[in-house]
Amino acid sequence: MPQDSDRTLPNRVPTNGQLLSMFERMLTIRRFEERLGEDFHAGKLPGGVHLYIGQEAVAVGVCAHLDDRDRITSTHRGHGHFIAKGGDPKPMVAEIYGKRDGICGGMGGSMHVADVSKGILGANGIVAGGIPIAAGAALAAQLDGNGRVVVCFFGDGAANEGVLMESMNIAALWQLPLIFVCEHNGFSEFSPSDTVTAGEIRERARPFGMPAELVDGNDLVAVWRAADTAVDRARTGQGPSFIEAATYRIRGHLEAEAHFLSRSYRSEEEVERWRRNDPIDRLSGHLLSSEICSEAEISAIEAKIGEAVEEAAAFAEASDLPDADRAPALMFAGGPAEAA
Amino acid sequence: MPQDSDRTLPNRVPTNGQLLSMFERMLTIRRFEERLGEDFHAGKLPGGVHLYIGQEAVAVGVCAHLDDRDRITSTHRGHGHFIAKGGDPKPMVAEIYGKRDGICGGMGGSMHVADVSKGILGANGIVAGGIPIAAGAALAAQLDGNGRVVVCFFGDGAANEGVLMESMNIAALWQLPLIFVCEHNGFSEFSPSDTVTAGEIRERARPFGMPAELVDGNDLVAVWRAADTAVDRARTGQGPSFIEAATYRIRGHLEAEAHFLSRSYRSEEEVERWRRNDPIDRLSGHLLSSEICSEAEISAIEAKIGEAVEEAAAFAEASDLPDADRAPALMFAGGPAEAA
Amino acid sequence: MARKRLIQAINDALHEEMARDPKVILFGEDVEISMFGDTAGLHERFGPDRVRNTPISEASLTGMAVGAATSGYRVVLHMMFANFIYTGFDAIANQMAKLRLMTGGQIELPITIVAGYGGGRSTAAQHSDTPYPLLMNLGGLNVAVPATPRDAKGLMKTAIRGRDPTVFLEAGGRGGESGEVPDEEYLTPFGEAAVGREGTDVTIVAIGSMVRPAMRAAKQLDGQGISAEVLDCRTLVPLDEDGILRSVAKTGRLVVVDEARDRCSAASHIAAVVAERGFASLAAPIRRLTVPDTAMPYAPAAEKHLLPNPEKIVVAVSALMAGSAN
Amino acid sequence: MARKRLIQAINDALHEEMARDPKVILFGEDVEISMFGDTAGLHERFGPDRVRNTPISEASLTGMAVGAATSGYRVVLHMMFANFIYTGFDAIANQMAKLRLMTGGQIELPITIVAGYGGGRSTAAQHSDTPYPLLMNLGGLNVAVPATPRDAKGLMKTAIRGRDPTVFLEAGGRGGESGEVPDEEYLTPFGEAAVGREGTDVTIVAIGSMVRPAMRAAKQLDGQGISAEVLDCRTLVPLDEDGILRSVAKTGRLVVVDEARDRCSAASHIAAVVAERGFASLAAPIRRLTVPDTAMPYAPAAEKHLLPNPEKIVVAVSALMAGSAN
Ligand SMILES: Cc1ncc(C[n+]2csc(CCOP(=O)(O)OP(=O)(O)O)c2C)c(N)n1
Ligand SMILES: Cc1ncc(C[n+]2csc(CCOP(=O)(O)OP(=O)(O)O)c2C)c(N)n1
Ligand SMILES: [Mg+2]
Ligand SMILES: [Mg+2]
């Protein structure tokens, strides 16, 4: 993602170039995930997928402020964070296909896509599992003293795991360069959020002396601006921040849910209401109405992404399976560095 | 502890009879613990002891509102809660001596003193371990629907364990009859509290919509009044409350610490300052100055407690050791109730 | 008798026990809608007091089970995937498994922890662990691992009516195995292995999901003239040591099939018990078929490669009979 | 050579490794003042960036160790008493032991988790567990359990310089055993058992705190004309299977002494390995001396009763030699 030189100025708004670039990133996530959904239902994926569709503005608006040296931790719903942080979707798709050329060699699958070279410490199948990992990475960043920052993405359901409180306390106490991004998408698995969560999640950050902000998570610019401030604080040694992004999970908790749930847990109207609040539509509407780009340019972006999706799927299909006996050798990096 | 019939009226103050009775309870804790400290240093106790000296007003001021049917969970520093909740100090001392007549048959020791018949679910060697146990007991109390309440006592250090946040969320969400009592005694083991705790602990309760109050934990009446309100709320189905009691740990974290610490972690002046703020002295001062009782009456209470201490120590000394092979049979209550 | 899937049998057991005893309560994440189907219909039938969804707060849930159980309730706590037992491990290991001893026997803890375990469905490393070895080592927990719908129902009922904590692990992916379930009320005892098949040449002890491959292997072995006795542990704590020893006394040979990782597995423990108490009857080395000490990979072939299966069992038994240990 | 206590030897190792490599950092509850003495002086010498106290937040600490280790630091995480490993178990079991596989080998996790373990000092059930069996079963962790100050120092240095997570358990109550520690720099290899004493009649494999009682027992047995070989595992993962098998090939008899609870103990696993790979050399049943499946009671006599000791070892070995298994 291109960065402007005035990145740390407060109260900035994204440039037109940035908006366009973020639009492309959001659409990339959307189209790749739509394809993964199809692939799942076509029986092409060995495991399940949790799709991020509808939440793209959060990952993209936050990660727009990050470089490769910055780090993120993600969740079971991690494809969007992976792509937003600059991960290559091709080996990501291959990973989800369980192939040798997958970013994790087919060992991790959808819930574990990671590219450490890009600072993507990984999706995580353990709810809130990424939060303390991010705190540890933020400690490392602080010790390195070179302005790196760390973002942990987690859901509203994850906010009820105690490690959140623990990590907020440590982050505030040590003034770690860590940004907590809670994606409040309405559900904790199949439970509507308010049936499992007391009060407002962002308020839980304040007792630690941490700034906490609620943003419209379907408004790319709002997310971008909140993240701008938070990342700036973290980079300049002013400690952690908390962003709660209100958004909505358009697809099921996981694509397989229709196969095993005996009843639905939300109304079609609710989903429809949120579909009309689609973050990508909102952004493209803005791009067009502000004449930042034309319909033709958007179509060109669509076409480009469409090709990339096809290419990635073909790549994944063509990739070999990993050696069946590969796993054991991956458990340990090797003997002690010098004892051997 | 005697209860007045107007127990649930708001804005009450304790009666003179209650004050006297609470004074006796506080002094009982103090004298028993002083003896346990001596016994430890005399090598009479097989294990270590964490003394509650200086914090007595908290346990007593809160437990004054509880009956046997109410429940508490406690900490590694649990003798005070045990006695305050109506536990018999005699088998408690025998327990700490590791004897057969100990309240737990010598199996638990100081960190596990429990008398379930009195609603004392036990001291706990795991920091914050009692908090979710209390939440579960509060769920049971709510289901029983008979107005029982549960109190969990925990330290300021324990407030950094994630289970606190989790249990606060659940308690608030389900409006459990649970009172969180955080005894802020200045230290998390050997770390001064502010070196490990960001912000004000009680503030962590508010985001859940829970009332939270700071009280002077060395002021028995202040504790009693805060607990009165909180217990009243819980009994009447108004949900959980949070009380933070500011107090100080006069003795070491554990009595053995002088044997193994290479340096001290606080100044003598600090300890001295808090000694002058002793909750028992403050209360006896009030009792005398308000002419609620005379010096002679206090001496009589002292004498009575002194005898009880001697008696308990003699009882503990005289008690046999538990059978050496007793433990394995205590692990399971037995086969399934009806399958056998 | 009716043919049912394992998950359905467990669901039946929960319905029956909750109807029978109003003190049985059930909670866990999304138990109302029921991800696996094992808790389906309970919320609708018994209401929100007795069956309720919880926040994602495993560390508290296990502690709450202890607190509610000390207050007279029989708690069924659903932990969804067995890996999340690790998330709530503290109160299991430090409280649930120890509190009765620590209080000198003052309390009983009628708690049933339910979770789905095991691999084979590309759920990857964080959703396919087989944690019974750890739980067995804690000392204060019963551990039930049913292989058949019949036993799943009977063991669940026994667990719920028990006076001690039981971890009940279900190999329930895609509904689990099918099998006949009696119509009448019954309880399956703890500590009694089931003889899946009688035999004279070799004893195959299998656990949970491994019983079916063991039975298949035994059938194939039969064709090769090898008579295998298959024992299904049903519960690992208590373990039917005598039953296993009796069988080995007859056959002289033991193969243990276990979906857990090898080191300190249930298979290791069963092997150790027999190497001590049944040594005199052993005519051959004790073989363990387990998962190598590896987290589960996602790619199906890589995962399958690690899991015991009928072919591997046949090879192991044949080698044992031929006098080679490989 | 200088005579030192185990805890002092560990402290020396930490001082040396932190001086050697600025990427080594250490954190945990009260590591600055050092409850056990193993981290004494480090905060003063290396400063608050590299040695710092943490809040009581075990679940986060283990996760943070993973996060810092993936960012180029060598993390030493002190968990104080081994029971608190359960409190921070989630990230150990679900992240630390699995993340390398899950990422297809993208990361290394040079993490050393330190904790004091074991009973014998009336610290009661929640402060005296011996959790290595559970950790061994997780698959992705090295497990070191030194018995002597020399090995404690050498194994700690090897752990810190390693590329994988190691749980380093110290039987450090009251400073631990005393012994000679070389003055010069050395590393103790993982996966090589130490021969505490050579012998020809029986192999006694012992772990950590059990090595000394095993050595004492061997001495007494010598007086009875029984020649016992004592092996000290030093690391349980990797386990020196070959070394154990070589010894049993010579002696034909095996007794394993382990302070863990019996079910799925390290002793069970070692017995299982030998019952499979060393069966041909076995002249007698394999005996395990472990702690019954019990939480530790507080009363000293009740606690002592459960722990293996030289007398129990002598009785077990004598019975084995006499041809009875008890
Ligand atoms: C420790 C743990 N507990 C439970 C689960 C099962 N689980 C997976 S996702 C999920 C809901 C997460 O909700 P939220 O954090 O809001 O994320 P969302 O799915 O809405 O993106 C649950 C309960 C898990 N994976 N890990
Ligand atoms: C889970 C866990 N972690 C660490 C410890 C070690 N420990 C015992 S008491 C204590 C400090 C507790 O501080 P606080 O909660 O403030 O209670 P206080 O000792 O001040 O009464 C610690 C760290 C423990 N017992 N349990
Ligand atoms: Mg959500
Ligand atoms: Mg404190």
GROMACS .gro file of C-alpha atoms in nm, chain B residues 1-2 39 56 74 77 94 101 103 112 117 119 124 129 131-132 164 167 202 212 222 228 242 265 288 299 318 320:
model
   28
  341MET     CA    1  -2.247  -1.241   6.325
  342PRO     CA    2  -2.577  -1.102   6.452
  379ASP     CA    3   0.413  -2.071   6.520
  396GLU     CA    4  -0.926  -0.734   5.891
  414SER     CA    5  -1.112  -1.642   4.921
  417ARG     CA    6  -0.445  -1.499   5.229
  434ALA     CA    7  -0.539  -2.757   6.328
  441ASP     CA    8  -0.875  -3.257   6.307
  443ILE     CA    9  -1.102  -2.843   5.883
  452HIS     CA   10  -0.699  -2.411   5.123
  457SER     CA   11  -2.110  -2.596   5.565
  459GLY     CA   12  -2.047  -2.122   5.292
  464ASN     CA   13  -0.723  -2.069   4.709
  469GLY     CA   14  -0.893  -1.890   4.116
  471ILE     CA   15  -1.341  -1.553   4.113
  472PRO     CA   16  -1.507  -1.782   3.857
  504LEU     CA   17  -1.180  -1.118   3.650
  507SER     CA   18  -1.649  -1.314   3.532
  542ARG     CA   19  -1.254  -0.043   4.027
  552ALA     CA   20  -1.806   0.023   4.160
  562ALA     CA   21  -1.698   0.245   5.551
  568ASP     CA   22  -2.450  -0.321   5.287
  582PHE     CA   23  -1.768  -0.407   4.278
  605TYR     CA   24   1.080  -0.424   4.855
  628LEU     CA   25  -1.395   0.409   7.329
  639SER     CA   26  -0.966  -0.613   7.784
  658ALA     CA   27  -0.276  -3.246   7.049
  660ASP     CA   28  -0.307  -3.660   6.559
   0.00000   0.00000   0.00000
